[in-house]
Coordinates of C-alpha atoms in Angstrom, one line a residue:
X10 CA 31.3 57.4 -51.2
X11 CA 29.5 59.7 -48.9
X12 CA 32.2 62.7 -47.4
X13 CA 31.5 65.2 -44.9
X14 CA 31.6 68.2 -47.3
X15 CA 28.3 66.7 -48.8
X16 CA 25.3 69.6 -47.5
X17 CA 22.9 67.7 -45.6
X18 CA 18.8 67.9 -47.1
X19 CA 17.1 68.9 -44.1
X20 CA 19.7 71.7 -43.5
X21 CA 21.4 73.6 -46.2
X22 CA 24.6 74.5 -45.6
X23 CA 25.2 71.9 -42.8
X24 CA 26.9 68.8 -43.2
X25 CA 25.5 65.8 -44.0
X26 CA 25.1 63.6 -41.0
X27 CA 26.0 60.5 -41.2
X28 CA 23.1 57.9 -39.1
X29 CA 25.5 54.5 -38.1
X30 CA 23.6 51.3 -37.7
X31 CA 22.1 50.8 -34.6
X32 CA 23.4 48.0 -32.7
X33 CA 21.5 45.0 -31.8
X34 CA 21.7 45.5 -27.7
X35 CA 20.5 48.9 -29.0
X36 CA 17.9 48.0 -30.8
X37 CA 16.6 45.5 -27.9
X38 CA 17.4 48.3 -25.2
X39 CA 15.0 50.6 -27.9
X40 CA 11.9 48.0 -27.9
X41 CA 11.9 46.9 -23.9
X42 CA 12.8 50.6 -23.2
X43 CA 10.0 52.3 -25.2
X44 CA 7.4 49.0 -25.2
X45 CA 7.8 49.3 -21.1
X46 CA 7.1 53.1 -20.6
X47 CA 4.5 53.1 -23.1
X48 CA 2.7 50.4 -22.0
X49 CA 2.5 51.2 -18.7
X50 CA 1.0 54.3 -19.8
X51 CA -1.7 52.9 -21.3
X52 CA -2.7 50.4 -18.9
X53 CA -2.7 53.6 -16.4
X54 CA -5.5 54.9 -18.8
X55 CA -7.1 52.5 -19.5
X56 CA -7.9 51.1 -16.1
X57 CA -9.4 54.4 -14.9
X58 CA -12.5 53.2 -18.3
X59 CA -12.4 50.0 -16.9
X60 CA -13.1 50.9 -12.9
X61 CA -15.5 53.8 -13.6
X62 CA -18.5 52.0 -12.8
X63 CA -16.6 51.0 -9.8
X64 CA -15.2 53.9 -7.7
X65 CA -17.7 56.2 -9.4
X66 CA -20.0 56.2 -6.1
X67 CA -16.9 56.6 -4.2
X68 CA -15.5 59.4 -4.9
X69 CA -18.7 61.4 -6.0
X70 CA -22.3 61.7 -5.0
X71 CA -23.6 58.4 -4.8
X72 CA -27.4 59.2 -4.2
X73 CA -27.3 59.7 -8.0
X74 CA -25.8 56.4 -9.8
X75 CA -26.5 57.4 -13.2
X76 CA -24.8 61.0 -12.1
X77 CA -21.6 60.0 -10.3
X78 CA -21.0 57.4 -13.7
X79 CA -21.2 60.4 -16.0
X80 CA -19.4 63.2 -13.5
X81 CA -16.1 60.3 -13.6
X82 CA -16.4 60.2 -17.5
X83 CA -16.2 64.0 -17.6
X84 CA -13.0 64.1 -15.3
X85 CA -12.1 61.0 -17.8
X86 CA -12.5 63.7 -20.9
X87 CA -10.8 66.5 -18.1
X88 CA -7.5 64.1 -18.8
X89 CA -8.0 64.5 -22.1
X90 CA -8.2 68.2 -22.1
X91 CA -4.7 68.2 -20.3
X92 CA -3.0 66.8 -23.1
X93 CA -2.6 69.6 -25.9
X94 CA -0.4 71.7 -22.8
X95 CA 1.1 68.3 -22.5
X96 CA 2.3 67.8 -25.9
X97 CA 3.6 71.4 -26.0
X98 CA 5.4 71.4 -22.6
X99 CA 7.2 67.8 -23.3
X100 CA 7.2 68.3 -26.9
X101 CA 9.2 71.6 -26.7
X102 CA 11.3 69.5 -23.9
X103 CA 12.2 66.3 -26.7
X104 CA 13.2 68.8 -29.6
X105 CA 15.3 70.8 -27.1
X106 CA 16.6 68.9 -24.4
X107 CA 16.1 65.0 -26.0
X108 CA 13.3 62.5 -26.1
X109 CA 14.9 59.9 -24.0
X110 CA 14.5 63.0 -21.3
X111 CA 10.9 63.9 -22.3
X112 CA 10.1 60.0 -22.4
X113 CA 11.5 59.7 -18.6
X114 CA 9.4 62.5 -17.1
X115 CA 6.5 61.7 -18.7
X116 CA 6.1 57.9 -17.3
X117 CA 7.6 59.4 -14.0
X118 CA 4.4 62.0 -13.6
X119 CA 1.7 59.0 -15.0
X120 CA 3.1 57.0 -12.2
X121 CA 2.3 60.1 -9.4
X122 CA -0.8 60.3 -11.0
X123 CA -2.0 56.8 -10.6
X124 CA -0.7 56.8 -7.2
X125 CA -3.1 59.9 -6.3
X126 CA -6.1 58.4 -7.8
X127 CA -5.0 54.5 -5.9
X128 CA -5.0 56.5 -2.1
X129 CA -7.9 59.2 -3.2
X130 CA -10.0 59.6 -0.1
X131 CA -13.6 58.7 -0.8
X132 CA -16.9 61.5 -1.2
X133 CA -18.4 59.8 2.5
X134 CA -15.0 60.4 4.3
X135 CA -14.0 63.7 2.7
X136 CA -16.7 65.1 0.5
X137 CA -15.6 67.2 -2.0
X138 CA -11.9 67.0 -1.5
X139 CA -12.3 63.2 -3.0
X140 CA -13.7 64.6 -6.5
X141 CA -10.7 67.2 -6.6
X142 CA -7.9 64.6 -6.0
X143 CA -9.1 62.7 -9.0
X144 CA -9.3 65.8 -10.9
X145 CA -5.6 66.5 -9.6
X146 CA -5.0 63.1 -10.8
X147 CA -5.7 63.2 -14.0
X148 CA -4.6 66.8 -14.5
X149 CA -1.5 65.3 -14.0
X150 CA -1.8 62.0 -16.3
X151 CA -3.2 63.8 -19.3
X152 CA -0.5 66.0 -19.0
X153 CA 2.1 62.8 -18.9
X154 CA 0.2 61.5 -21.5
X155 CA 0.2 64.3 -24.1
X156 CA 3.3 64.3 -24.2
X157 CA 4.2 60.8 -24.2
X158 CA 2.9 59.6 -27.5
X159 CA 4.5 62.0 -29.5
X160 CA 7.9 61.6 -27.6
X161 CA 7.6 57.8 -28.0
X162 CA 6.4 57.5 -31.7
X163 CA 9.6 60.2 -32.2
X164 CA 11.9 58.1 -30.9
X165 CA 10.9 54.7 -32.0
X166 CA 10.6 56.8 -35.4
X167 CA 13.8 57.7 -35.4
X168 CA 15.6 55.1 -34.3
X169 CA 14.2 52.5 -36.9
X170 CA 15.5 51.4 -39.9
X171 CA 13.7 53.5 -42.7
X172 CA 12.3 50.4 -44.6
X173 CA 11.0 48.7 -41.7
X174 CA 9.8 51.6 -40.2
X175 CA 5.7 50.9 -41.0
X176 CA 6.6 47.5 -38.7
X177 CA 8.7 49.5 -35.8
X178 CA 5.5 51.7 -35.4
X179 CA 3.4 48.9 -34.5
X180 CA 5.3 48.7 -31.1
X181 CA 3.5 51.9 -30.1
X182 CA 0.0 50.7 -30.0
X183 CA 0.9 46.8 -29.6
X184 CA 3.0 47.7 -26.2
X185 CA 0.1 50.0 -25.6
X186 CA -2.7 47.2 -25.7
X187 CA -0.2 45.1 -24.1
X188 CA -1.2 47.7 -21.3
X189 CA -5.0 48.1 -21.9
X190 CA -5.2 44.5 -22.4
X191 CA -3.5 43.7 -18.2
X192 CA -5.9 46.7 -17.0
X193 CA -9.1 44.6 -18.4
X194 CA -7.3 41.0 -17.7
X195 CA -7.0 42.5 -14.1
X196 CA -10.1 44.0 -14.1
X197 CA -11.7 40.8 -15.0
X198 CA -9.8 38.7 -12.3
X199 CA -10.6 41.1 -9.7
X200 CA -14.3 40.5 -10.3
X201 CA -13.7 36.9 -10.0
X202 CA -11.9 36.9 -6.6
X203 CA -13.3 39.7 -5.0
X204 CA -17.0 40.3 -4.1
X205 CA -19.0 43.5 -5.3
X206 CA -19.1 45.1 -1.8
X207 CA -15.5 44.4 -1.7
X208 CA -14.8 45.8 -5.6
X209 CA -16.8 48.9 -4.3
X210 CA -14.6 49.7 -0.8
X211 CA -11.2 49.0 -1.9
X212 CA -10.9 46.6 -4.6
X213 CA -11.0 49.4 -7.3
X214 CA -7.8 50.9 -5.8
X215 CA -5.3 47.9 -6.5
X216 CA -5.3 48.6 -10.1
X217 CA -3.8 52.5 -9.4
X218 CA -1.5 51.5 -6.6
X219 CA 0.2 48.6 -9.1
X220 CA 0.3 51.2 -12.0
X221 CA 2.1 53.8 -9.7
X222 CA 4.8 50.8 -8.8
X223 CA 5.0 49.7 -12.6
X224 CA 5.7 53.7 -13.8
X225 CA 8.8 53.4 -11.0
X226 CA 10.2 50.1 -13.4
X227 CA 9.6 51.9 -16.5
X228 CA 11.3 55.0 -15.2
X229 CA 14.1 53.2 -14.5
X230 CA 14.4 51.4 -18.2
X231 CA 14.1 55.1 -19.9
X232 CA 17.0 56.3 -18.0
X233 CA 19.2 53.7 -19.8
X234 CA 18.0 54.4 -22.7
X235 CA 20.2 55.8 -25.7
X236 CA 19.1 59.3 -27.5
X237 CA 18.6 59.0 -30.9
X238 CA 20.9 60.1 -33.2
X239 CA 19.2 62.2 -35.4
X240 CA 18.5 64.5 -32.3
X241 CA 22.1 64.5 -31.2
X242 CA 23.6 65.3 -34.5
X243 CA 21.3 68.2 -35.0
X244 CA 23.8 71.6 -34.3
X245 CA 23.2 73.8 -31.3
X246 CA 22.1 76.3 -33.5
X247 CA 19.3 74.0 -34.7
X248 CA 17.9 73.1 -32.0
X249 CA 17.8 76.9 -30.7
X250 CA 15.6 77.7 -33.3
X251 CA 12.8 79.5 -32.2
X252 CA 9.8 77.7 -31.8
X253 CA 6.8 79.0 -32.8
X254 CA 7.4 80.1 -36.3
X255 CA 8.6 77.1 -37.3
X256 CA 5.2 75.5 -35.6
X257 CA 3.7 78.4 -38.4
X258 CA 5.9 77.0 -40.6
X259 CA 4.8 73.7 -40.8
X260 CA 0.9 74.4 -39.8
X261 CA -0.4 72.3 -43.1
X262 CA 1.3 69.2 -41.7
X263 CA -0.7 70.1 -38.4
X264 CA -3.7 69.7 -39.6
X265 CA -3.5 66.6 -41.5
X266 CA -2.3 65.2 -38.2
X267 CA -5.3 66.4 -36.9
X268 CA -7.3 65.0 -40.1
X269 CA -6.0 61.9 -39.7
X270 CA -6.0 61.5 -36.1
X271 CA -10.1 62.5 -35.7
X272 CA -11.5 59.4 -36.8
X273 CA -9.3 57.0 -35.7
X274 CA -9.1 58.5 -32.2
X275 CA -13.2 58.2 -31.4
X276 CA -13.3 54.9 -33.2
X277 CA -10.7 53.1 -30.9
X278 CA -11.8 54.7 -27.8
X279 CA -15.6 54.1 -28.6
X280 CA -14.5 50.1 -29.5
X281 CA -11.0 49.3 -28.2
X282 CA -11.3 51.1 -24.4
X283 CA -15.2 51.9 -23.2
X284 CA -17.4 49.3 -25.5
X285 CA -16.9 46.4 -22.6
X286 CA -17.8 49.1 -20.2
X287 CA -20.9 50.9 -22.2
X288 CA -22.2 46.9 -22.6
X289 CA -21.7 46.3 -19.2
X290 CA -23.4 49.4 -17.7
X291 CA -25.8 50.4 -20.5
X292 CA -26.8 47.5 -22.3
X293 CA -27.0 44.5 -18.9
X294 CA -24.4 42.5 -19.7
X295 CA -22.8 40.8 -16.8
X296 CA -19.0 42.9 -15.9
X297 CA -17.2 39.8 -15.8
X298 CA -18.0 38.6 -19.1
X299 CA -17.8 41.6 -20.5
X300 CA -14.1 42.8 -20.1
X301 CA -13.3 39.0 -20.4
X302 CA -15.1 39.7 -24.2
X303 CA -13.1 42.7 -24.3
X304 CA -9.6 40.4 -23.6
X305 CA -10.7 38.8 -26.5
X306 CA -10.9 41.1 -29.0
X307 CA -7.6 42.8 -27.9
X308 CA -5.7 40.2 -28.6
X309 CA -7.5 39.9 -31.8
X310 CA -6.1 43.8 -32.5
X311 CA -2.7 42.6 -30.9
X312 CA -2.5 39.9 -33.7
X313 CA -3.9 42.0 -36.6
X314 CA -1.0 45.2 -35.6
X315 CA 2.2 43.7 -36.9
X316 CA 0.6 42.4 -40.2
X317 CA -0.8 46.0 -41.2
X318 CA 2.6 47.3 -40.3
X319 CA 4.6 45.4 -42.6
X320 CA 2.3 45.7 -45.4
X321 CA 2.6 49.4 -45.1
X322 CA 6.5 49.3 -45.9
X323 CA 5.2 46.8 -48.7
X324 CA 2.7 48.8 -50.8
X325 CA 2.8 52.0 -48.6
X326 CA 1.0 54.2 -45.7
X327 CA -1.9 55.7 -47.6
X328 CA -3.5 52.7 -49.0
X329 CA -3.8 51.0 -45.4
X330 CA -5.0 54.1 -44.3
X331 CA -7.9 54.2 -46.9
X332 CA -8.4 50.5 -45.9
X333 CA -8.7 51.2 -42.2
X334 CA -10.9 54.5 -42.7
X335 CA -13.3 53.0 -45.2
X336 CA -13.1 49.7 -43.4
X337 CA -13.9 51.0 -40.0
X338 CA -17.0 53.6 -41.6
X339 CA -18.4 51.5 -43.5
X340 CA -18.7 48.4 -40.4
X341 CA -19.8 50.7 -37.5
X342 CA -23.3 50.6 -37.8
X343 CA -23.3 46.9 -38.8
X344 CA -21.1 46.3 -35.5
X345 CA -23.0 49.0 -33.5
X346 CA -26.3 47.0 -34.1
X347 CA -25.0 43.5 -33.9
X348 CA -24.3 44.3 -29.8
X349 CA -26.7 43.3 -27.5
X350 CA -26.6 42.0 -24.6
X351 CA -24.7 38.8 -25.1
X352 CA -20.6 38.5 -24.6
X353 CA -20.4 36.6 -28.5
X354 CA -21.8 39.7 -30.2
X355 CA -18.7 42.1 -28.0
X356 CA -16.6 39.7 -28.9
X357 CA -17.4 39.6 -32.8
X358 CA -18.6 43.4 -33.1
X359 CA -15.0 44.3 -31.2
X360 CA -13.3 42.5 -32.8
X361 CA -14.4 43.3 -36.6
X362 CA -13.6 46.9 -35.8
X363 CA -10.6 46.6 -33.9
X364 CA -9.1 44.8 -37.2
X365 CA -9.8 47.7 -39.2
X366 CA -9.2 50.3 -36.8
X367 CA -5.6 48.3 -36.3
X368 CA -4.3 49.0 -39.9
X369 CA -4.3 52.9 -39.3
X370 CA -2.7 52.4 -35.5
X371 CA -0.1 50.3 -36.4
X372 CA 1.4 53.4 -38.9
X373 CA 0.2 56.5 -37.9
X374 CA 3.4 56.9 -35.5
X375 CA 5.5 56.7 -39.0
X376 CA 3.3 58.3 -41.0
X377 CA 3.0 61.5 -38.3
X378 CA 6.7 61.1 -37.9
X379 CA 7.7 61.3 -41.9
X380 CA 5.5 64.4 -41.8
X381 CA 8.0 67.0 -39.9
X382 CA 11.7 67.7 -39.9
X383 CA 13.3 66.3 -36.7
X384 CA 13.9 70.3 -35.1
X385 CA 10.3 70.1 -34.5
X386 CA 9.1 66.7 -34.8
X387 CA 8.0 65.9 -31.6
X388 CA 6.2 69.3 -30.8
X389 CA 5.1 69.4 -34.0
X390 CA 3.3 66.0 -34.2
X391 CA 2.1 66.4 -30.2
X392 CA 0.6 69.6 -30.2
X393 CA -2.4 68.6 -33.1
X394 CA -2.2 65.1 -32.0
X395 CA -2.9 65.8 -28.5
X396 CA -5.3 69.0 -29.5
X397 CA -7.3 66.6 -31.4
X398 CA -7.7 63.4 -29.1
X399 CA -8.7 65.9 -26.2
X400 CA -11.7 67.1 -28.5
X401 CA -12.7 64.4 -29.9
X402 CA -11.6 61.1 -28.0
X403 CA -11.6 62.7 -24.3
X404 CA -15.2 63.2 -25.2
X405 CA -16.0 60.4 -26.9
X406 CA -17.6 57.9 -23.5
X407 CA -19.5 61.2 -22.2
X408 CA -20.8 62.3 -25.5
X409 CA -21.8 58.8 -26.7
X410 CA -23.9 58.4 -23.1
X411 CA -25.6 61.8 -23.3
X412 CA -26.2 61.3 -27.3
X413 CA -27.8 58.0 -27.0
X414 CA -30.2 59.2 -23.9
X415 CA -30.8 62.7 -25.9
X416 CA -31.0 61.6 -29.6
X417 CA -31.2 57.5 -29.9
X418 CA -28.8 54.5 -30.1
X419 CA -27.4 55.7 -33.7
X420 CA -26.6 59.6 -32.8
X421 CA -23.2 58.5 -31.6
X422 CA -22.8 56.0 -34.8
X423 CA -23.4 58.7 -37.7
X424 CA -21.2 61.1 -35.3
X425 CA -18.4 58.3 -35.7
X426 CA -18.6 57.7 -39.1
X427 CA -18.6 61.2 -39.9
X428 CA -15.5 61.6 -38.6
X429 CA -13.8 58.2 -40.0
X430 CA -15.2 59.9 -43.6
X431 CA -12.9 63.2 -43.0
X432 CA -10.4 61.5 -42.3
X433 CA -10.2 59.4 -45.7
X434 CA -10.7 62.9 -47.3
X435 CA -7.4 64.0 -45.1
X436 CA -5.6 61.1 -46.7
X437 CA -5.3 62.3 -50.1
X438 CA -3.3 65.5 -49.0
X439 CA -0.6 63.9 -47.8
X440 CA 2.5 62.2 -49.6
X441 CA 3.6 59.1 -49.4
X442 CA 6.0 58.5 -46.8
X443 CA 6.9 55.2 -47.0
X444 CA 10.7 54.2 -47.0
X445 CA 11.5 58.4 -46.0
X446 CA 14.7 59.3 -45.1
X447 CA 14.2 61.6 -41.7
X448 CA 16.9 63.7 -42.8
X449 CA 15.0 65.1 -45.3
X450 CA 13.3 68.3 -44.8
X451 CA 9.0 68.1 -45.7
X452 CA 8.1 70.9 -47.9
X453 CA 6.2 73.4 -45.8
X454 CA 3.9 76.0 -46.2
X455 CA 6.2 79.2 -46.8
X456 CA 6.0 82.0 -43.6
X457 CA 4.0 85.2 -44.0

């Protein structure tokens, strides 16, 4: 029998706090409420890949094709570089305030952020101020965006049951395919119904407007959201704990999030978000067939994320993560030189990777989450996370494009790889996590 003079793990000298069973309308209100928000995230993301090749003369210098493609993928990567202040601003927010409340405003500025982009006015009507409202625009996204994964993976962290929590985390980057998946879907019926001249003028903005109105739906499911009871049983004094030297503190289980999160973060981008639009735009494949190919092989990673999660609580996190790291290095050039031109070979190359690369996205929310105590878990895990994806995966389209023009078709495939193989060496410095109480405090580096 458990009493309250029992000292709680994470906090000597505190009591122990006693975590009741969530209920099931809570658990449902959890999923819809977390699944919504961060899908619509993602599809607000991924759309902006998707339509590149469309708005790209539109909103820059269109004398210069080839220029106005790769100016939009560098304001793509600009997102990206957004994200590290955004994990910090909305990370300090969810381990202070709550991460229902740093969930909320996230979606609330993606939405404003789409909506920007979806009434931009274009280079011919406005010159330059087009190319700064899209900058704007995604200053403002990767900022929502940084720190929505951390805040999400937190709280779906938190509020799942410890043994199933490997299969909870899949929620994160199935609801976000869910997403990507209706941003290619729509991007693939648009070409259908609508002519290229008509794609060019306008079409390109329905996707942004209809992300803008979806953000309002998911702001409204986050705001009847529950917090998570961890966070609200933590004292005042705990979570008035200054900041940064706890950040010091814990600086070991930084980097591995960082080690972990390299590989993984240019090998989805590179296969699960631009590959339909790099075969489209560098390689001739019709754009129709091409994000339909890309449908494809999302659902084929939507299938493959629940299985990798439950084996993780089965046998553990770091043996699906040596699967996925080794799987994924040692099929990219294979893959890589298996697409051509036709829509079976995106389909099958996509689809092979996207398999693998699915057994390290389906756990990495636990896994990042059973690395820090829950004073700091949010800003701990959205900081390096968000550092690290605006390095490496914000510059993953631009850098494969300039890599294969400037050094050949594999520079970009030994540059992947590379990466993939430092984050298997990352895997053997950290525990294994599987079945953690969150109560317990990680051992951290001591403060000098």
């Amino acid at each position: 029998m458990t009493t309250n003079a029992e000292t709680n793990p994470a906090h000597p000298g505190h009591p122990a706090k006693h975590l009741p069973p969530q209920p099931v309308v809570s658990a449902r209100r959890t999923i819809l409420g977390t699944g919504v928000g961060n899908a619509i995230e993602w599809y607000d993301w991924a759309v902006y890949a998707t339509f590149a090749p469309f708005f790209a003369g539109q909103l820059f210098n269109n004398e210069d094709p080839a220029s106005a493609v790769l100016a939009t993928l560098a304001i793509f990567a600009v997102g990206f570089l957004a994200r590290p202040l955004g994990g910090f601003v909305f990370g300090w927010l969810g381990d202070r305030i709550g991460r229902k409340y740093s969930m909320t405003l996230a979606v609330a500025l993606a939405s404003v952020g789409s909506l920007l982009i979806g009434i931009a006015p274009t280079y011919a009507a406005m010159g330059a101020l087009a190319s700064v409202t899209l900058l704007i625009a995604r200053l403002i996204q990767g900022l929502a965006h940084g720190g929505e994964l951390p805040s999400s993976q937190t709280y779906l962290s938190e509020m799942a049951p410890k043994e199933k929590r490997g299969f909870w985390a899949t929620l994160i980057y199935t609801s976000g395919t869910v997403g990507t998946l209706f941003g290619i879907l729509l991007g693939a019926v648009l070409t259908l119904v609508l002519s290229s001249e008509q794609m060019l003028a306008w079409g390109w903005r329905i996707p942004f407007l209809l992300g803008a109105a979806l953000g309002l739906y998911g702001l409204v499911m986050r705001t009847r959201m529950k917090e998570t009871d961890l966070f609200e049983q933590e004292t005042t004094q705990e979570k008035r704990e200054p900041m940064w030297p706890q950040i010091i503190r814990y600086r070991k289980q930084a980097l591995q999030v960082i080690g972990l999160t390299v590989g993984l973060t240019v090998v989805y981008y590179t296969w699960g978000i631009v590959a339909p639009t790099y075969a489209s735009t560098s390689l001739g494949m019709d754009r129709g067939a091409a994000l339909w190919s890309g449908v494809i092989a999302n659902i084929v990673f939507l299938i493959a994320l629940p299985i990798w999660g439950k084996v993780s609580d089965k046998i553990g996190r770091k043996p699906v993560l040596w699967i996925s790291s080794i799987g994924a290095a040692t099929m990219h050039f294979p893959m890589t030189w298996l697409l051509q031109d036709s829509p079976w070979q995106l389909v099958v190359s996509m689809s092979v990777m996207l398999i693998f690369i699915a057994a390290s996205a389906a756990i990495v929310p636990a896994v990042y989450a059973e690395l820090f105590p829950t004073s700091i878990r949010t800003i701990g895990v959205g900081v390096p996370y968000s550092i690290c994806v605006a390095l490496f995966g914000g510059t993953a389209p631009y850098l494969n494009s300039w890599l294969t023009a400037n050094a050949g078709p594999n520079a970009f495939a030994f540059y992947t790889v590379t990466l993939l193989l430092v984050s298997v060496a990352f895997i053997f410095t950290i525990p294994e996590t599987k079945g953690k109480d969150l109560r317990e405090e990680p051992v951290a580096v001591p403060a000098h």
